PDB file of C-alpha atoms in Angstrom:
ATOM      1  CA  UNK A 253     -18.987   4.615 -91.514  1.00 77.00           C
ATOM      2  CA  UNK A 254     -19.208   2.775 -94.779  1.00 85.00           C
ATOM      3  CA  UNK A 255     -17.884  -0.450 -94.661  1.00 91.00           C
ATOM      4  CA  UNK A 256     -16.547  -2.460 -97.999  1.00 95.00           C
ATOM      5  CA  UNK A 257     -15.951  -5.826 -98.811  1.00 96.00           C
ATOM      6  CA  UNK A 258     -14.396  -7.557-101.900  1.00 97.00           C
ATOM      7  CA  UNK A 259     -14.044 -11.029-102.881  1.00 97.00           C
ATOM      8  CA  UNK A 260     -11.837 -12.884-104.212  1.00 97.00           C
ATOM      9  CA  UNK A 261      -8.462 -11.746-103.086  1.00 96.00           C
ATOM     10  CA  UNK A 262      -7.135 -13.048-106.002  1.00 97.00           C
ATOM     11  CA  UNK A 263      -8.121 -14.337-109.199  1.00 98.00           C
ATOM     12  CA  UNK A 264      -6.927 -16.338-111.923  1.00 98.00           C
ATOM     13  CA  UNK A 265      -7.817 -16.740-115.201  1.00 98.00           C
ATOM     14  CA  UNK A 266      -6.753 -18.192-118.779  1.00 98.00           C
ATOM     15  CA  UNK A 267      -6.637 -15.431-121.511  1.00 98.00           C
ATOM     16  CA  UNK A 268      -9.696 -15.098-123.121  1.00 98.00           C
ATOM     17  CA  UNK A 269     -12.181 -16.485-120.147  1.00 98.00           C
ATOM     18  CA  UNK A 270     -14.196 -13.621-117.960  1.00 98.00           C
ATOM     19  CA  UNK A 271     -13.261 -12.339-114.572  1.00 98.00           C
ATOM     20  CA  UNK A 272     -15.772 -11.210-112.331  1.00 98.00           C
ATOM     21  CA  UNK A 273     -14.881 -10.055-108.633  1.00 98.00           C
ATOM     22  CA  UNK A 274     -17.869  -8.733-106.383  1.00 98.00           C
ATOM     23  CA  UNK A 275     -18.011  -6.179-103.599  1.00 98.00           C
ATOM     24  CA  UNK A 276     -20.468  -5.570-100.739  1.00 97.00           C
ATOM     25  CA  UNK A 277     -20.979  -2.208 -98.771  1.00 96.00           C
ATOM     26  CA  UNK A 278     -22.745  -1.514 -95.538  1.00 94.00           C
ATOM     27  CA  UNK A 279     -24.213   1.601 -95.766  1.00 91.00           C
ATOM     28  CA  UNK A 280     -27.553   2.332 -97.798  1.00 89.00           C
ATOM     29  CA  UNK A 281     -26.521   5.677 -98.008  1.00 89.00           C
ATOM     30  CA  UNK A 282     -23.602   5.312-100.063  1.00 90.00           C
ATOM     31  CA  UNK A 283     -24.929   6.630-103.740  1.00 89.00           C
ATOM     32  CA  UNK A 284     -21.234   6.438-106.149  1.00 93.00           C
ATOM     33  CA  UNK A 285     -19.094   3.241-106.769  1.00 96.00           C
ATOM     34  CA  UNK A 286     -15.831   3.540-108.767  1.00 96.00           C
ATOM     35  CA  UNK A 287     -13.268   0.915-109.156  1.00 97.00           C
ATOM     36  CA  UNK A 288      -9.723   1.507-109.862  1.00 97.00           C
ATOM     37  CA  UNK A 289      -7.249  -0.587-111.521  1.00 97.00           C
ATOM     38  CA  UNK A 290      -3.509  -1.002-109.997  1.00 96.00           C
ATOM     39  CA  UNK A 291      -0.393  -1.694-111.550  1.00 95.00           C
ATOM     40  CA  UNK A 292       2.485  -2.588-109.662  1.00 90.00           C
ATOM     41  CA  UNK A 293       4.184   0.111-108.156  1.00 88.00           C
ATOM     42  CA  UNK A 294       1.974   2.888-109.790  1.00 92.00           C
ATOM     43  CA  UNK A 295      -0.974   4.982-109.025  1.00 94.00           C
ATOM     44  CA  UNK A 296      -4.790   3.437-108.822  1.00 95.00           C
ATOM     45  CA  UNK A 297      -6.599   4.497-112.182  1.00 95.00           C
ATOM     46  CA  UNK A 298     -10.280   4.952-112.472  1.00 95.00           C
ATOM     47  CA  UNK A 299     -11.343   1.998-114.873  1.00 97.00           C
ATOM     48  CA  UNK A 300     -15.587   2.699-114.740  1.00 97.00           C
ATOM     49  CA  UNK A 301     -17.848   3.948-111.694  1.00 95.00           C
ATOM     50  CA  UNK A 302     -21.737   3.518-111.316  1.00 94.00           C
ATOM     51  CA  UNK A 303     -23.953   5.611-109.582  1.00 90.00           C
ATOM     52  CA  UNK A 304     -26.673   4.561-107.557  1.00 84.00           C
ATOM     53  CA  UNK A 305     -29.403   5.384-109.979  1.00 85.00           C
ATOM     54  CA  UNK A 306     -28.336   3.470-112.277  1.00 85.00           C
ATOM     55  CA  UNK A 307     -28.018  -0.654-112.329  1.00 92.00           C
ATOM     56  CA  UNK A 308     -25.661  -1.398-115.150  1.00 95.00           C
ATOM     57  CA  UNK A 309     -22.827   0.356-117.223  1.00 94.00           C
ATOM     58  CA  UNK A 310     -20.243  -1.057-119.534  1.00 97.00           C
ATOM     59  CA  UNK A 311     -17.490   0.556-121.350  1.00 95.00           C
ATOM     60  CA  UNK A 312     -16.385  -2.126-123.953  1.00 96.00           C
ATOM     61  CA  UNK A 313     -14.721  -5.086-122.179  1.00 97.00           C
ATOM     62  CA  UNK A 314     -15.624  -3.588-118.698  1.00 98.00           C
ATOM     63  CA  UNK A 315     -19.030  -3.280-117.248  1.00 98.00           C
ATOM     64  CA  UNK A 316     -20.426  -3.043-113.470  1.00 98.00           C
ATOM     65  CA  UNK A 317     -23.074  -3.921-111.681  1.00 97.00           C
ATOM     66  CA  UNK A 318     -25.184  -2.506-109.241  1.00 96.00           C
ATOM     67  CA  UNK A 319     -27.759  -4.139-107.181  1.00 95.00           C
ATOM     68  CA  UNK A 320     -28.808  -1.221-104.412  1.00 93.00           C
ATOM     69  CA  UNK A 321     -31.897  -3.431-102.820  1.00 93.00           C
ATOM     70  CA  UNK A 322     -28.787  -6.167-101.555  1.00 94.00           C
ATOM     71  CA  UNK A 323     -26.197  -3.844-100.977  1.00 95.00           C
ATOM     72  CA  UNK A 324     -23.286  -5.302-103.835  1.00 95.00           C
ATOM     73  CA  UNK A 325     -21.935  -4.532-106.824  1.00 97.00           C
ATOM     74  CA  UNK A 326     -19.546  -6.076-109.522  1.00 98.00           C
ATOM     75  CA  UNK A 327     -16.654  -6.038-112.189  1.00 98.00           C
ATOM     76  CA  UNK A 328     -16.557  -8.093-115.557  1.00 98.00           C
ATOM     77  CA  UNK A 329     -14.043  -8.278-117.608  1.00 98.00           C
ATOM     78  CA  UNK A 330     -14.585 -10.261-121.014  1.00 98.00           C
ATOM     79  CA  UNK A 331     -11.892 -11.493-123.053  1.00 98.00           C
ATOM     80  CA  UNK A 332      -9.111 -10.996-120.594  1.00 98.00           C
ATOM     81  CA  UNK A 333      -6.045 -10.146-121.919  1.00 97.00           C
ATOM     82  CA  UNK A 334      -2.464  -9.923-120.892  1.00 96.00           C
ATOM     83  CA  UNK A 335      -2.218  -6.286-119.781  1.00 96.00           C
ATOM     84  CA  UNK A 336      -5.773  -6.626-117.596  1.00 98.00           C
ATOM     85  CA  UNK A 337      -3.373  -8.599-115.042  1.00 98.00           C
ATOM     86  CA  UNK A 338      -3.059  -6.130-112.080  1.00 97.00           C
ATOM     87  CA  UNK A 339      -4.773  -5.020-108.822  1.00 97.00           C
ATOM     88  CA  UNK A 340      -8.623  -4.557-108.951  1.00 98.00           C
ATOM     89  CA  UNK A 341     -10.164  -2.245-105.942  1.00 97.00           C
ATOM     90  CA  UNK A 342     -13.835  -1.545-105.506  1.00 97.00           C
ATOM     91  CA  UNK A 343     -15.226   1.361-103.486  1.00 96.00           C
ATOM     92  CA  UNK A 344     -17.869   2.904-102.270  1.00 94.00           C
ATOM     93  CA  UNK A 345     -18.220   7.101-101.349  1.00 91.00           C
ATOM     94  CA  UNK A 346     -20.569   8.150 -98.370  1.00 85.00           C
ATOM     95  CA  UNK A 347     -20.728  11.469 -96.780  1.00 81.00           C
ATOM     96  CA  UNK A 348     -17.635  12.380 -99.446  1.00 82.00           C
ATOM     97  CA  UNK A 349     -15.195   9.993 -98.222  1.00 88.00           C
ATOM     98  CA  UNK A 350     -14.121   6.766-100.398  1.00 91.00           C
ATOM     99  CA  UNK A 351     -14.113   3.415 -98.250  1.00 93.00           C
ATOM    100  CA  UNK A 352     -12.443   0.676-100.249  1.00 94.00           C
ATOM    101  CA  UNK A 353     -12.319  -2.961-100.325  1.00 95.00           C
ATOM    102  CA  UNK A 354      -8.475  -4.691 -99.551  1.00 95.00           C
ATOM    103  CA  UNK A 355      -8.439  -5.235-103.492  1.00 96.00           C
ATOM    104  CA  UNK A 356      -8.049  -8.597-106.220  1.00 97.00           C
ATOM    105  CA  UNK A 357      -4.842  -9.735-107.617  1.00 97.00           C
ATOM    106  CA  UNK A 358      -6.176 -10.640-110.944  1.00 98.00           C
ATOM    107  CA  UNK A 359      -3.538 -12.865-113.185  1.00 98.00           C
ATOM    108  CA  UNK A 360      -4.323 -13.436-116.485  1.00 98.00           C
ATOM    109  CA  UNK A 361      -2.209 -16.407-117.768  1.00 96.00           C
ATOM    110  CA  UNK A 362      -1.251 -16.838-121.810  1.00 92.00           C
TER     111      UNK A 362
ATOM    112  CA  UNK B 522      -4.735  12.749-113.476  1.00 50.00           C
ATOM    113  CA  UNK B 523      -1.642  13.877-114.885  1.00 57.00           C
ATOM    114  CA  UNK B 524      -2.251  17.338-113.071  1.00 92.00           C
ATOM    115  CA  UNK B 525      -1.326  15.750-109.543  1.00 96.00           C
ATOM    116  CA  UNK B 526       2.222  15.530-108.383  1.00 96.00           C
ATOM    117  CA  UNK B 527       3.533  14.121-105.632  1.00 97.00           C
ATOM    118  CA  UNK B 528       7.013  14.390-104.331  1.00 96.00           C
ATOM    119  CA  UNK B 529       9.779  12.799-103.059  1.00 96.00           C
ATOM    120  CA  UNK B 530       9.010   9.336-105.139  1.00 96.00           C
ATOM    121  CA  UNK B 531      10.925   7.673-102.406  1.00 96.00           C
ATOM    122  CA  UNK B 532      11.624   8.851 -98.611  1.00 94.00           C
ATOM    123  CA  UNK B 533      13.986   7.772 -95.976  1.00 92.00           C
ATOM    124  CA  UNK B 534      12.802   8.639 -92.524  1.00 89.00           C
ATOM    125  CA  UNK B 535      15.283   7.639 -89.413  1.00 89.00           C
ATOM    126  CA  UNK B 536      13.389   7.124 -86.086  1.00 85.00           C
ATOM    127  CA  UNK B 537      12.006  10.201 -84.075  1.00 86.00           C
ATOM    128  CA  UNK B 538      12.156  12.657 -87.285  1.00 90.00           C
ATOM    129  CA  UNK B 539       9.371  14.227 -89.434  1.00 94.00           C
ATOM    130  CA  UNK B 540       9.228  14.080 -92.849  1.00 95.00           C
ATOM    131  CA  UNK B 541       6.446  16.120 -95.104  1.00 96.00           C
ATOM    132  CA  UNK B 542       5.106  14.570 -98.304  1.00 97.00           C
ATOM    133  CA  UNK B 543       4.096  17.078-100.791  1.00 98.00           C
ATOM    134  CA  UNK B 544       0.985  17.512-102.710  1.00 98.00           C
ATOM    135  CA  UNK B 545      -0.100  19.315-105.698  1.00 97.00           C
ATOM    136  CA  UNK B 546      -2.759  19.667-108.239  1.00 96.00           C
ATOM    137  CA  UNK B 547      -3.436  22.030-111.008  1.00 95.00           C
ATOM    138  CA  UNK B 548      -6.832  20.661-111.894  1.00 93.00           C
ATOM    139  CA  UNK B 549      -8.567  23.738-109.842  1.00 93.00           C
ATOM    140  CA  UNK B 550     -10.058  20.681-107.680  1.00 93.00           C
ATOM    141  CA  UNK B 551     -11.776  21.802-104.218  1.00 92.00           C
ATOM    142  CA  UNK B 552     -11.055  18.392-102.361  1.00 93.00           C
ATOM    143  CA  UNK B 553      -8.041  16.878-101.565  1.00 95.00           C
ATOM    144  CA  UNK B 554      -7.160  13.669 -99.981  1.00 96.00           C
ATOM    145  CA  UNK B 555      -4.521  11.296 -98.201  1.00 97.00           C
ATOM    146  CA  UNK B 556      -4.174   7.485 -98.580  1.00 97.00           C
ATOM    147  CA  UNK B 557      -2.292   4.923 -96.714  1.00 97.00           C
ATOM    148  CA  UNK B 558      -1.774   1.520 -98.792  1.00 96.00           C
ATOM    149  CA  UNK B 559       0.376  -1.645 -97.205  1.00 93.00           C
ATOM    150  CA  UNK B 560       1.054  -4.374 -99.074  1.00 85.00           C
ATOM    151  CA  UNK B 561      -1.961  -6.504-100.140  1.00 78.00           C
ATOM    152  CA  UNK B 562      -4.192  -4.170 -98.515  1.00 82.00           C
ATOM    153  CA  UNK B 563      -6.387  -1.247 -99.683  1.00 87.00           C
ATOM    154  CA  UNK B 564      -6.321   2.121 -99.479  1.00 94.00           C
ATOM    155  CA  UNK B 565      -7.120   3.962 -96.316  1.00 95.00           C
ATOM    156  CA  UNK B 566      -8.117   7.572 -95.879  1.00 95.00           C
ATOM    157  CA  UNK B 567      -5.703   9.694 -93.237  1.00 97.00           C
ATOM    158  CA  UNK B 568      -6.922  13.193 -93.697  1.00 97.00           C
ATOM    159  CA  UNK B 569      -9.077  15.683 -96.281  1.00 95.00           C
ATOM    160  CA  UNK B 570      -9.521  18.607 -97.103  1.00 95.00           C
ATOM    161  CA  UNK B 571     -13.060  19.557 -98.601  1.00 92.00           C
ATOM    162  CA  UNK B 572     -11.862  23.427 -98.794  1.00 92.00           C
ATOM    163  CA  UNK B 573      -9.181  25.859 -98.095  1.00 94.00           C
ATOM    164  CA  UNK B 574      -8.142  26.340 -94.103  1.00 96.00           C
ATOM    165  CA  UNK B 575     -10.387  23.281 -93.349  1.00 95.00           C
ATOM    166  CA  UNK B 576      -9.744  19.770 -93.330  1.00 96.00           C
ATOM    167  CA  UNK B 577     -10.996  16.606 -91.424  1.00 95.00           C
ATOM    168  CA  UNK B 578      -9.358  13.396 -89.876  1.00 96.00           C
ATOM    169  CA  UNK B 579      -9.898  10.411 -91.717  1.00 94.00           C
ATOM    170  CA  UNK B 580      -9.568   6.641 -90.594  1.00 92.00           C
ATOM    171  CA  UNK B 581      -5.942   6.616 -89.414  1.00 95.00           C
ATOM    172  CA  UNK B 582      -5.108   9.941 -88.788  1.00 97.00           C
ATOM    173  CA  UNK B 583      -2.777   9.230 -85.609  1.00 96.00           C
ATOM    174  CA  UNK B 584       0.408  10.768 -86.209  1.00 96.00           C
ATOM    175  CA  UNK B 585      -0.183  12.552 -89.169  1.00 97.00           C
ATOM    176  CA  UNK B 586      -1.133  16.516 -89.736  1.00 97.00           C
ATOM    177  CA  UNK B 587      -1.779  18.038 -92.781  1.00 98.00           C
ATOM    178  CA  UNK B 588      -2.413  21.748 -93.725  1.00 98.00           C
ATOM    179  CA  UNK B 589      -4.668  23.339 -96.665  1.00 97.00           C
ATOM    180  CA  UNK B 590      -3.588  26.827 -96.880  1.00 97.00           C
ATOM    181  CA  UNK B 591      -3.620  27.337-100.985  1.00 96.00           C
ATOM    182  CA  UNK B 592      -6.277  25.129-102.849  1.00 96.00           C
ATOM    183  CA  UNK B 593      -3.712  23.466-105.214  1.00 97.00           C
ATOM    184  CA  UNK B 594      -1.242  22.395-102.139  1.00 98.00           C
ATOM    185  CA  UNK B 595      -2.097  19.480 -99.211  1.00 98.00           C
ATOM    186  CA  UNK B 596       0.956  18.534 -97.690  1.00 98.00           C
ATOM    187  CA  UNK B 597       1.251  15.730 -95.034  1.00 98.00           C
ATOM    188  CA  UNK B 598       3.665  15.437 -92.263  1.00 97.00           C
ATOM    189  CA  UNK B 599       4.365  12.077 -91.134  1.00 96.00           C
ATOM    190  CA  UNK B 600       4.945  12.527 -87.277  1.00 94.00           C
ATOM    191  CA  UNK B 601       7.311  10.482 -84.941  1.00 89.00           C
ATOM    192  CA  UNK B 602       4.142   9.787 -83.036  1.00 88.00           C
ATOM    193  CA  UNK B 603       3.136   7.436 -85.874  1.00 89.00           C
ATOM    194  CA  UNK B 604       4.619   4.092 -85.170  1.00 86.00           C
ATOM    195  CA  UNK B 605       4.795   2.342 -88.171  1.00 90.00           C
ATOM    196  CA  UNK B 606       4.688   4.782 -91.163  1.00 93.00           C
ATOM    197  CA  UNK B 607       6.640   2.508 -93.589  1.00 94.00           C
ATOM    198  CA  UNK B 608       3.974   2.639 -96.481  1.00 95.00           C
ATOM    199  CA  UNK B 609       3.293   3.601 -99.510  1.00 96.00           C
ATOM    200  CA  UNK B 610       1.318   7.133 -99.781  1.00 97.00           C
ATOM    201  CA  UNK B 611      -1.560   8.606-102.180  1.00 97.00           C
ATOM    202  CA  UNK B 612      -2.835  11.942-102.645  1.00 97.00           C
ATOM    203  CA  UNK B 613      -5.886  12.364-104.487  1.00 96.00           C
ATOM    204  CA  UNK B 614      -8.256  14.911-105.718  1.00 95.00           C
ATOM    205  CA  UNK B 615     -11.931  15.695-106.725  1.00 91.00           C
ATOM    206  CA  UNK B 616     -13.825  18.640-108.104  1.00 85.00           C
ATOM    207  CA  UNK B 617     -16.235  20.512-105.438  1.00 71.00           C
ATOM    208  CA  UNK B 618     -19.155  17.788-104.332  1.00 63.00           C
ATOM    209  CA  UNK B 619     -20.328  14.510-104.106  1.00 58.00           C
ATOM    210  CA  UNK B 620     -20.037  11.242-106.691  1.00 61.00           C
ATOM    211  CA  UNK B 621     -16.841  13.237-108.566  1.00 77.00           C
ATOM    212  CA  UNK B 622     -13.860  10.905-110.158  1.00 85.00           C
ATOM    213  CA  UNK B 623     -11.114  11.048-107.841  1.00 90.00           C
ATOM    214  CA  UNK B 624      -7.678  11.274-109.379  1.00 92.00           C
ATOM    215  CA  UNK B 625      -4.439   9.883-107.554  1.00 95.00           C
ATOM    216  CA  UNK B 626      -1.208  11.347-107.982  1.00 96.00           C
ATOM    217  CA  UNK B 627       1.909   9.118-108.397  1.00 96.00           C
ATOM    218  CA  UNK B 628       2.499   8.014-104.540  1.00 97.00           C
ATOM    219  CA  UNK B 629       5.368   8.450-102.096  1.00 97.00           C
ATOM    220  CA  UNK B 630       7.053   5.251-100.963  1.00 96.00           C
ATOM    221  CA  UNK B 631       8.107   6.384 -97.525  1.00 95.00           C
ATOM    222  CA  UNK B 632      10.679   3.893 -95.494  1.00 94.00           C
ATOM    223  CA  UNK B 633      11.196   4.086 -91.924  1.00 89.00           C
ATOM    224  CA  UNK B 634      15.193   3.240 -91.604  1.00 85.00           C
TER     225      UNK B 634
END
């Protein structure tokens, strides 16, 4: 099965700076890649997703990256602010199951 | 995903019983689906259910059982064969096919006393 893997675990960043966390998958196969943003105690929230036939989409301060050929994709954020602190999960669907990575504290700080 | 509801919000489960999470959507989705999530850890997949009468074991499906028998309803039944089922649980769902949005519903913090 698909196996995904995100780095960092958490993240830190002054207001204003970028934030940029990265996730590998196993399987070639896997063709959609959402990720979901978590606030404490509350449901995961779809926040952009890519699919494999395309290589880059941004929705104002979001955007994600796909690289297919090495198997990875990423999240930037630009001009963090305040409410972007909260759990950041990547995943990956194959065979129309979701595998997802263990997730990024990200902490913006004022 | 307003149109998925889960209930209780909380659960209390003493050893040895079983307790049955409820699930329901009114977004006429085909596929339904049940997370696991532990602290600092991500989601994993238990069970789901691409159509009516048929699901499919995902992950960490030990002590769990679920039933599909009306397309807006997937409950799960936390067993006393699972071990450890203090957790926090997810039910999602997804229109018919692959590479579709899935939408959670509000989670069921369950709590093995």
């Amino acid at each position: 099965g698909e196996n995904v893997e995100q780095h960092p675990s958490t993240l830190s960043v002054q207001e204003g700076d970028s934030a940029v966390i990265k996730c590998t998958y196993s399987d070639s196969a896997s063709n959609y890649f959402p990720w979901y943003k978590q606030e404490l105690g509350k449901r995961p929230q779809l926040i952009i997703d890519i699919r494999s036939n395309v290589g880059e989409k941004k929705d104002q301060r979001i955007a994600v990256t796909l690289n297919k050929t090495a198997k990875h994709f990423s999240l930037h954020i630009t001009e963090t602010q305040p409410e972007d602190s909260a759990v950041y999960f990547c995943a990956g669907l194959n065979d129309y199951k979701l595998s997802f990575g263990a997730g990024t504290t990200v902490t913006v700080r004022a | 995903d307003g149109g998925i509801t889960q209930s209780p919000k909380y659960l209390f489960r003493k050893e040895g019983q079983n307790v049955t999470l409820s699930c329901e959507q009114n977004l006429n989705h085909d596929a339904m689906y049940w997370y696991r999530q532990d602290p600092g850890q991500g989601l994993r997949l238990i069970y789901y259910s691409q159509i009516v009468n048929d699901f499919q074991k995902g992950d960490i499906a030990e002590g769990y059982s679920v039933s599909r028998e009306k397309k807006e309803s997937f409950p799960l039944t936390v067993t006393s064969a699972q071990k450890n089922p203090t957790a926090f649980y997810l039910c999602a769902s997804t229109r018919g096919g692959s590479a579709n949005t899935q939408y959670f519903g509000p989670g069921t913090r369950l709590t093995v006393l």
